[in-house]
Short mmCIF file of C-alpha atoms in Angstrom, two decimals:
data_model
loop_
_atom_site.label_atom_id
_atom_site.label_comp_id
_atom_site.label_asym_id
_atom_site.label_seq_id
_atom_site.Cartn_x
_atom_site.Cartn_y
_atom_site.Cartn_z
CA TYR A 1 0.85 2.08 -13.77
CA PRO A 2 1.02 0.03 -10.22
CA LEU A 3 4.93 -0.98 -10.60
CA VAL A 4 5.89 2.79 -11.58
CA THR A 5 3.63 4.12 -8.52
CA MET A 6 5.05 1.22 -5.65
CA GLU A 7 8.81 2.31 -7.62
CA MET A 8 8.25 6.24 -6.59
CA THR A 9 6.85 5.35 -3.23
CA ARG A 10 9.84 3.46 -2.66
CA ARG A 11 12.10 6.12 -3.45
CA VAL A 12 10.26 8.42 -1.16
CA MET A 13 10.20 6.40 1.74
CA THR A 14 13.58 4.73 1.48
CA ASN A 15 15.73 8.07 0.95
CA VAL A 16 16.78 8.59 4.74
CA ALA A 17 20.05 7.33 6.20
CA SER A 18 18.40 5.93 9.53
CA PRO A 19 14.39 5.12 10.22
CA LYS A 20 12.83 8.45 11.01
CA GLY A 21 9.12 9.73 10.99
CA THR A 22 7.21 7.38 8.41
CA HIS A 23 10.59 6.49 6.50
CA ALA A 24 13.46 4.20 7.07
CA PRO A 25 16.33 2.95 4.46
CA MET A 26 15.84 -0.02 2.38
CA GLY A 27 15.67 -3.27 4.26
CA GLN A 28 14.58 -1.67 7.80
CA PHE A 29 11.29 -1.41 9.40
CA VAL A 30 10.19 2.02 10.22
CA LEU A 31 7.58 1.32 13.27
CA MET A 32 5.07 4.24 13.53
CA ARG A 33 4.48 5.41 16.62
CA THR A 34 0.97 7.25 16.19
CA TYR A 35 -1.36 6.84 13.67
CA PRO A 36 -0.79 8.97 10.60
CA ASP A 37 -2.22 12.84 10.77
CA ALA A 38 -3.34 15.16 8.51
CA LYS A 39 0.23 16.14 7.27
CA PHE A 40 1.36 12.52 5.75
CA ARG A 41 1.23 12.08 1.99
CA ASP A 42 3.20 9.21 1.32
CA VAL A 43 0.45 6.78 0.55
CA THR A 44 -3.21 8.00 -0.01
CA ALA A 45 -6.22 6.96 2.09
CA PRO A 46 -4.29 5.83 5.05
CA ASN A 47 -6.14 4.56 8.23
CA ALA A 48 -6.36 5.84 12.02
CA ASP A 49 -6.95 2.19 13.78
CA THR A 50 -3.30 0.03 13.45
CA LEU A 51 0.21 1.19 13.66
CA TYR A 52 2.17 0.86 10.39
CA SER A 53 5.08 -1.15 10.23
CA SER A 54 6.33 -0.56 6.98
CA ALA A 55 9.68 -2.22 5.12
CA TRP A 56 10.98 -2.15 1.47
CA LEU A 57 12.95 -4.99 0.11
CA ASP A 58 15.38 -5.69 -2.58
CA LEU A 59 15.40 -9.44 -2.89
CA ALA A 60 18.04 -9.08 -5.89
CA LYS A 61 21.21 -9.89 -3.62
CA GLU A 62 19.59 -12.13 -1.02
CA PRO A 63 16.66 -13.19 0.93
CA TYR A 64 15.08 -11.66 4.19
CA VAL A 65 14.18 -12.88 7.63
CA LEU A 66 11.12 -11.42 9.14
CA SER A 67 10.84 -12.58 12.89
CA LEU A 68 7.70 -11.64 14.61
CA PRO A 69 7.07 -12.25 18.63
CA ASP A 70 4.26 -13.98 20.37
CA MET A 71 1.27 -10.85 19.91
CA ASP A 72 -0.62 -12.37 23.06
CA GLY A 73 -3.49 -12.31 21.59
CA ARG A 74 -3.29 -8.90 19.39
CA TYR A 75 -4.96 -8.48 16.01
CA PHE A 76 -2.34 -7.82 13.37
CA LEU A 77 -1.49 -8.83 9.57
CA MET A 78 1.82 -8.84 7.88
CA PRO A 79 0.70 -8.02 4.15
CA MET A 80 3.45 -8.19 1.67
CA LEU A 81 3.25 -6.75 -1.90
CA SER A 82 4.79 -7.62 -4.72
CA GLY A 83 6.31 -5.02 -7.01
CA TRP A 84 2.62 -5.11 -8.94
CA THR A 85 0.88 -4.55 -5.63
CA ASP A 86 -0.27 -7.97 -5.35
CA VAL A 87 -0.46 -9.42 -1.82
CA PHE A 88 1.24 -12.52 -2.38
CA GLU A 89 1.74 -13.39 1.22
CA VAL A 90 -0.33 -12.44 4.46
CA PRO A 91 0.85 -13.84 7.70
CA GLY A 92 -1.37 -12.37 10.57
CA LYS A 93 -3.72 -13.42 13.29
CA ARG A 94 -6.10 -14.46 10.49
CA THR A 95 -4.03 -16.94 8.79
CA THR A 96 -0.72 -17.68 10.97
CA GLY A 97 -2.05 -17.08 14.40
CA THR A 98 -0.43 -15.01 16.98
CA LYS A 99 2.57 -17.14 18.41
CA ALA A 100 6.07 -16.20 17.32
CA GLN A 101 6.88 -17.24 13.83
CA ALA A 102 9.56 -16.31 11.53
CA TYR A 103 9.60 -16.15 7.37
CA ALA A 104 12.34 -16.07 4.74
CA ILE A 105 11.27 -13.61 2.21
CA THR A 106 12.75 -14.75 -1.19
CA GLY A 107 12.95 -13.49 -4.69
CA PRO A 108 12.25 -14.61 -8.38
CA GLY A 109 14.28 -18.01 -9.06
CA TRP A 110 16.41 -17.98 -5.59
CA ALA A 111 17.51 -21.77 -4.59
CA GLY A 112 19.29 -22.47 -1.09
CA VAL A 113 18.79 -23.95 2.56
CA LEU A 114 17.04 -21.89 5.20
CA PRO A 115 17.68 -22.26 8.67
CA GLU A 116 15.58 -24.82 10.94
CA GLY A 117 11.90 -22.92 11.88
CA VAL A 118 11.90 -20.30 9.32
CA THR A 119 9.16 -20.63 6.77
CA GLN A 120 9.64 -19.87 2.91
CA LEU A 121 7.69 -17.08 1.80
CA LYS A 122 8.29 -16.73 -2.39
CA ALA A 123 7.89 -13.38 -3.82
CA PRO A 124 7.05 -13.25 -7.55
CA THR A 125 9.44 -9.90 -7.72
CA ASN A 126 12.40 -8.31 -6.38
CA MET A 127 10.62 -5.53 -5.17
CA VAL A 128 8.54 -6.19 -1.95
CA TRP A 129 6.80 -3.91 0.13
CA ILE A 130 5.96 -5.09 3.59
CA LEU A 131 2.56 -2.81 4.97
CA GLY A 132 2.31 -4.35 8.52
CA ARG A 133 -0.45 -3.11 10.32
CA THR A 134 -0.96 -3.74 14.40
CA TYR A 135 -3.94 -3.03 15.82
CA CYS A 136 -4.33 -0.16 18.71
CA THR A 137 -6.90 1.17 20.22
CA GLY A 138 -5.11 4.69 20.90
CA THR A 139 -4.91 5.16 24.56
CA PRO A 140 -1.57 5.92 25.98
CA GLU A 141 -1.61 2.14 27.66
CA ASP A 142 -2.82 0.66 24.36
CA TYR A 143 -0.06 2.85 22.55
CA LYS A 144 2.74 1.58 25.32
CA ALA A 145 1.79 -2.25 24.91
CA CYS A 146 1.42 -2.35 21.38
CA HIS A 147 5.19 -0.52 21.05
CA ALA A 148 6.75 -2.82 22.89
CA ILE A 149 4.93 -5.94 20.58
CA MET A 150 6.42 -3.67 17.75
CA ASP A 151 9.80 -3.49 19.00
CA LYS A 152 10.19 -6.83 18.91
CA TYR A 153 9.80 -6.81 15.20
CA GLN A 154 12.91 -8.10 13.17
CA LEU A 155 14.17 -7.97 9.68
CA VAL A 156 17.57 -8.98 8.77
CA PRO A 157 19.40 -10.39 5.58
CA LEU A 158 19.58 -13.94 5.49
CA SER A 159 23.32 -14.38 6.03
CA ALA A 160 22.82 -11.98 9.39
CA TYR A 161 19.97 -14.42 11.01
CA GLY A 162 20.99 -15.42 14.09
CA LYS A 163 24.00 -13.03 14.34
CA PRO A 164 24.38 -9.46 15.64
CA TYR A 165 23.20 -7.23 12.87
CA THR A 166 23.55 -3.85 12.73
CA PRO A 167 21.94 -2.07 9.53
CA PRO A 168 23.86 -0.17 7.32
CA ALA A 169 22.96 3.68 7.32
CA GLY A 170 20.65 4.54 4.14
CA LYS A 171 21.50 6.50 1.00
CA VAL A 172 20.03 9.92 0.76
CA ASP A 173 19.33 11.20 -2.79
CA PRO A 174 19.11 14.97 -2.72
CA SER A 175 17.18 14.83 -6.21
CA ILE A 176 14.41 12.93 -5.02
CA ASP A 177 10.97 15.04 -4.30
CA THR A 178 10.10 13.83 -0.91
CA LYS A 179 7.31 16.65 -0.66
CA THR A 180 4.97 16.07 -3.72
CA PRO A 181 2.46 13.36 -3.11
CA VAL A 182 3.79 10.22 -5.08
CA ARG A 183 0.49 9.95 -7.48
CA GLU A 184 1.16 13.85 -8.44
CA GLN A 185 4.59 12.82 -9.61
CA VAL A 186 3.57 9.74 -11.21
CA ASN A 187 0.97 11.68 -13.27
CA ARG A 188 3.24 14.30 -14.34
CA MET A 189 5.68 12.19 -15.60
CA SER A 190 5.60 12.53 -19.83
CA ALA A 191 4.89 9.03 -21.42
CA THR A 192 8.83 8.92 -22.53
CA GLU A 193 9.58 8.97 -18.91
CA TYR A 194 7.12 6.63 -17.38
CA PHE A 195 8.05 3.88 -20.10
CA LYS A 196 11.69 4.09 -19.72
CA LEU A 197 11.15 3.42 -16.17
CA LEU A 198 8.60 1.04 -16.56
CA ALA A 199 10.90 -1.24 -18.83
CA ALA A 200 13.37 -0.81 -16.65
CA LEU A 201 11.42 -1.98 -13.79
CA MET A 202 10.47 -5.10 -15.35
CA LYS A 203 13.17 -6.41 -15.28
CA GLU A 204 14.01 -7.35 -11.51
CA ASN A 205 9.76 -7.24 -11.14
CA PRO A 206 8.96 -9.66 -13.93
CA PRO A 207 5.14 -9.30 -15.35
CA ALA A 208 3.25 -12.98 -14.51
CA PRO A 209 2.62 -15.46 -16.98
CA ALA A 210 -1.02 -14.42 -17.13
CA ASP A 211 0.21 -11.24 -18.44
CA ALA A 212 2.03 -12.82 -21.72
CA PRO A 213 -0.68 -10.90 -24.12
CA MET A 214 0.00 -7.88 -22.40
CA VAL A 215 3.48 -8.10 -22.74
CA ALA A 216 3.46 -8.99 -26.36
CA LYS A 217 1.44 -5.94 -26.83
CA LEU A 218 3.88 -3.89 -25.16
CA LYS A 219 6.90 -5.28 -27.18
CA ARG A 220 4.58 -3.77 -30.31
CA LEU A 221 5.13 -0.15 -28.73
CA GLY A 222 8.87 -0.90 -27.98
CA ILE A 223 8.42 -1.58 -24.40
CA GLU A 224 10.14 -4.58 -23.10
CA PRO A 225 11.85 -5.73 -19.85
CA GLY A 226 15.33 -4.56 -19.38
CA ARG A 227 15.49 -2.75 -22.90
CA ASP A 228 15.48 1.04 -23.04
CA PHE A 229 12.20 2.50 -24.40
CA ASP A 230 13.48 4.46 -27.59
CA PRO A 231 10.39 6.70 -28.85
CA GLY A 232 12.50 7.59 -31.39
CA LYS A 233 11.74 4.22 -32.91
CA LEU A 234 7.89 4.12 -33.49
CA ASP A 235 6.70 6.20 -36.50
CA PRO A 236 5.94 10.05 -35.79
CA ALA A 237 1.95 9.58 -35.62
CA ALA A 238 2.27 7.18 -32.63
CA ALA A 239 5.35 9.15 -30.83
CA LYS A 240 2.86 11.96 -30.95
CA ALA A 241 -0.34 10.07 -30.17
CA LEU A 242 2.26 9.04 -26.90
CA GLU A 243 2.22 12.86 -25.79
CA ASP A 244 -1.42 12.94 -24.77
CA VAL A 245 -1.13 9.50 -22.77
CA PRO A 246 -0.95 10.32 -19.32
CA LYS A 247 -3.97 12.68 -19.28
CA VAL A 248 -6.09 10.15 -20.98
CA ALA A 249 -4.80 7.50 -19.08
CA VAL A 250 -5.54 9.36 -15.41
CA GLU A 251 -8.62 10.27 -16.74
CA ARG A 252 -9.52 6.65 -17.45
CA ILE A 253 -8.22 5.36 -14.34
CA MET A 254 -10.07 7.76 -11.85
CA ALA A 255 -13.31 7.37 -13.73
CA HIS A 256 -13.09 3.71 -13.36
CA LEU A 257 -14.18 4.17 -9.59
CA LYS A 258 -18.00 4.18 -10.79
CA GLU A 259 -17.30 0.63 -11.97
CA ALA A 260 -15.27 -0.61 -9.80
CA GLY A 261 -17.55 -2.40 -7.51
CA THR A 262 -21.08 -2.86 -6.49
CA ASN A 263 -23.07 0.33 -5.73
CA THR A 264 -25.22 0.14 -2.49
CA ASN A 265 -26.65 3.25 -0.77
CA GLY A 266 -24.34 5.25 -3.06
CA TRP A 267 -21.42 3.11 -0.98
CA ILE A 268 -18.67 1.56 -4.09
CA PHE A 269 -18.31 -2.22 -2.69
CA THR A 270 -15.82 -4.41 -3.94
CA THR A 271 -14.21 -7.62 -3.10
CA LYS A 272 -11.81 -6.86 -5.87
CA ALA A 273 -8.57 -6.20 -4.24
CA GLY A 274 -5.10 -7.19 -2.86
CA LEU A 275 -5.13 -9.89 -5.73
CA TYR A 276 -6.14 -8.83 -9.47
CA GLY A 277 -5.06 -10.87 -11.68
CA THR A 278 -5.31 -9.37 -15.57
CA ASP A 279 -7.97 -6.57 -14.26
CA TYR A 280 -5.16 -3.68 -14.70
CA LEU A 281 -7.78 -1.13 -14.76
CA GLN A 282 -8.76 -2.25 -11.64
CA ARG A 283 -5.37 -2.72 -10.23
CA ALA A 284 -4.74 0.96 -11.24
CA LEU A 285 -7.68 2.46 -9.68
CA VAL A 286 -6.64 1.14 -6.31
CA THR A 287 -3.04 1.94 -6.82
CA ALA A 288 -4.17 5.19 -7.24
CA ILE A 289 -6.59 5.66 -4.24
CA GLY A 290 -5.78 3.24 -1.88
CA LEU A 291 -2.15 1.83 -2.73
CA GLY A 292 -1.21 -1.30 -0.27
CA ALA A 293 -4.90 -2.76 0.09
CA ASN A 294 -5.49 -5.45 1.47
CA ARG A 295 -6.86 -8.91 0.56
CA PRO A 296 -10.72 -9.19 1.10
CA GLN A 297 -10.75 -11.58 3.60
CA ASP A 298 -8.37 -9.24 5.69
CA ALA A 299 -10.22 -5.92 4.68
CA VAL A 300 -12.87 -4.04 2.57
CA TYR A 301 -13.23 -0.52 1.72
CA PRO A 302 -16.38 0.76 0.81
CA THR A 303 -16.25 4.21 -0.53
CA SER A 304 -18.60 7.05 -1.05
CA GLU A 305 -18.23 10.43 -2.88
CA ALA A 306 -22.04 11.43 -2.68
CA ALA A 307 -24.62 11.66 -0.55
CA ALA A 308 -28.04 9.79 -0.90
CA ASP A 309 -29.20 12.61 -3.02
CA GLY A 310 -26.67 11.99 -5.66
CA LYS A 311 -24.62 15.28 -4.96
CA PRO A 312 -20.94 15.07 -3.82
CA TYR A 313 -20.42 15.60 -0.37
CA ASP A 314 -19.81 19.67 0.64
CA GLY A 315 -18.60 20.94 3.65
CA ALA A 316 -21.72 23.87 3.91
CA ASN A 317 -24.27 20.93 4.52
CA GLU A 318 -24.58 18.24 7.98
CA TYR A 319 -24.77 14.72 7.08
CA VAL A 320 -26.41 11.94 8.93
CA MET A 321 -25.43 8.35 8.46
CA ARG A 322 -27.53 5.62 9.94
CA PHE A 323 -26.90 2.14 11.06
CA PRO A 324 -30.36 0.19 11.79
CA LYS A 325 -30.76 -1.67 14.81
CA GLY A 326 -28.38 -4.60 15.08
CA GLN A 327 -26.69 -3.57 11.77
CA LEU A 328 -23.27 -2.19 12.60
CA PRO A 329 -20.78 -3.87 10.01
CA PRO A 330 -20.13 -7.26 10.86
CA ALA A 331 -16.37 -6.70 11.37
CA ASN A 332 -13.78 -8.53 13.30
CA PRO A 333 -11.97 -7.23 14.89
CA PHE A 334 -12.70 -3.67 13.88
CA TRP A 335 -14.71 -1.41 11.31
CA SER A 336 -14.17 2.50 11.16
CA LEU A 337 -15.31 5.42 8.95
CA THR A 338 -12.80 7.52 7.76
CA MET A 339 -13.14 11.23 6.28
CA TYR A 340 -10.80 12.00 3.41
CA ASN A 341 -10.31 15.12 1.02
CA ALA A 342 -10.48 14.96 -2.48
CA GLU A 343 -6.84 13.69 -2.75
CA TYR A 344 -7.86 11.07 -0.26
CA PHE A 345 -5.90 12.12 2.47
CA PHE A 346 -6.86 12.86 5.89
CA VAL A 347 -8.66 16.41 6.42
CA ASP A 348 -7.24 18.57 9.13
CA ASN A 349 -9.39 19.76 11.39
CA PRO A 350 -9.79 21.20 14.88
CA LEU A 351 -10.88 18.04 16.78
CA ASN A 352 -8.07 16.02 15.19
CA ARG A 353 -10.26 13.02 14.23
CA TYR A 354 -10.17 11.35 11.38
CA THR A 355 -12.16 8.13 12.04
CA LEU A 356 -15.36 7.18 14.10
CA SER A 357 -14.98 3.23 14.97
CA SER A 358 -16.12 0.43 16.64
CA ARG A 359 -14.01 1.71 19.53
CA ASN A 360 -15.79 5.01 20.20
CA GLU A 361 -18.57 4.70 23.00
CA LEU A 362 -21.61 5.37 20.19
CA LYS A 363 -24.68 6.38 21.63
CA PRO A 364 -27.74 4.74 19.82
CA ASN A 365 -29.98 7.65 18.32
#
């Protein structure tokens, strides 16, 4: 589910000739100038606290070099996700500081010499998504300061590093659906379409060594990395059973929310995100409701779908959320409270306000 979702997200977000809005061609940054709004449908559960710098890479041909300027102490992080959604590296203020830094992101099996001053980061898959976040208070002055820093973020193929470089125009495929939310597109695929795509993707994005038992299990169903999946080779009962798989799987993934962490006062709280090992259900759920989630050292996402009385939130009611004195979330650098709709996108509202956060001037009582 994560690998297929990542591929479908990549297709949608890179289906442009040049960076525009929230999309950019392969190998290029789209630097989002404002927080996402209620129309944003590329990724579930976006935030309105940091400005996104998003880029999709294909490392099959060669590595890419990411160069970051001196951030002047500003909070940022540049999580890099494998095709399976593991955050395999995360340069940022917490891990590498805020001075200027440069990284070569290399694919599986790459061997070569890197320029001086460039640190190698080894990606476990050829598909990589950089989902950078740069903290911004949202005032006109801070937008301006934040944009000046982000405009210095550079991403080039290794062969172009240190030389003048103009990225090529992106390829636009008119058959790609850029309107329907990606999760909907994945969930309505037939089992045959889905497993054909999975088998193709696993060639360039190999499963981890720990996945060996699951890979062996998939092989029994005729799903093998790089080999065409043919349901005609299954016995008729198995082929028939496949038809119900998408519906059953999606229900099981979404039902996992209740077991995805500890329940405290109606909030599901987990520190299992960003790195999943062989917890396939957890990884699938996070893909469904929060694709691109960080490691818990960088962000935690307590989620609540019902009030203290156990009844789902309802717009007909008013709710009070109370923080006892001195007990605001102990976050560095920030916390925020975000309202999403049933599909985990921002709620359109007349205030155009999607969050309350530590930067609002909250008054006790």
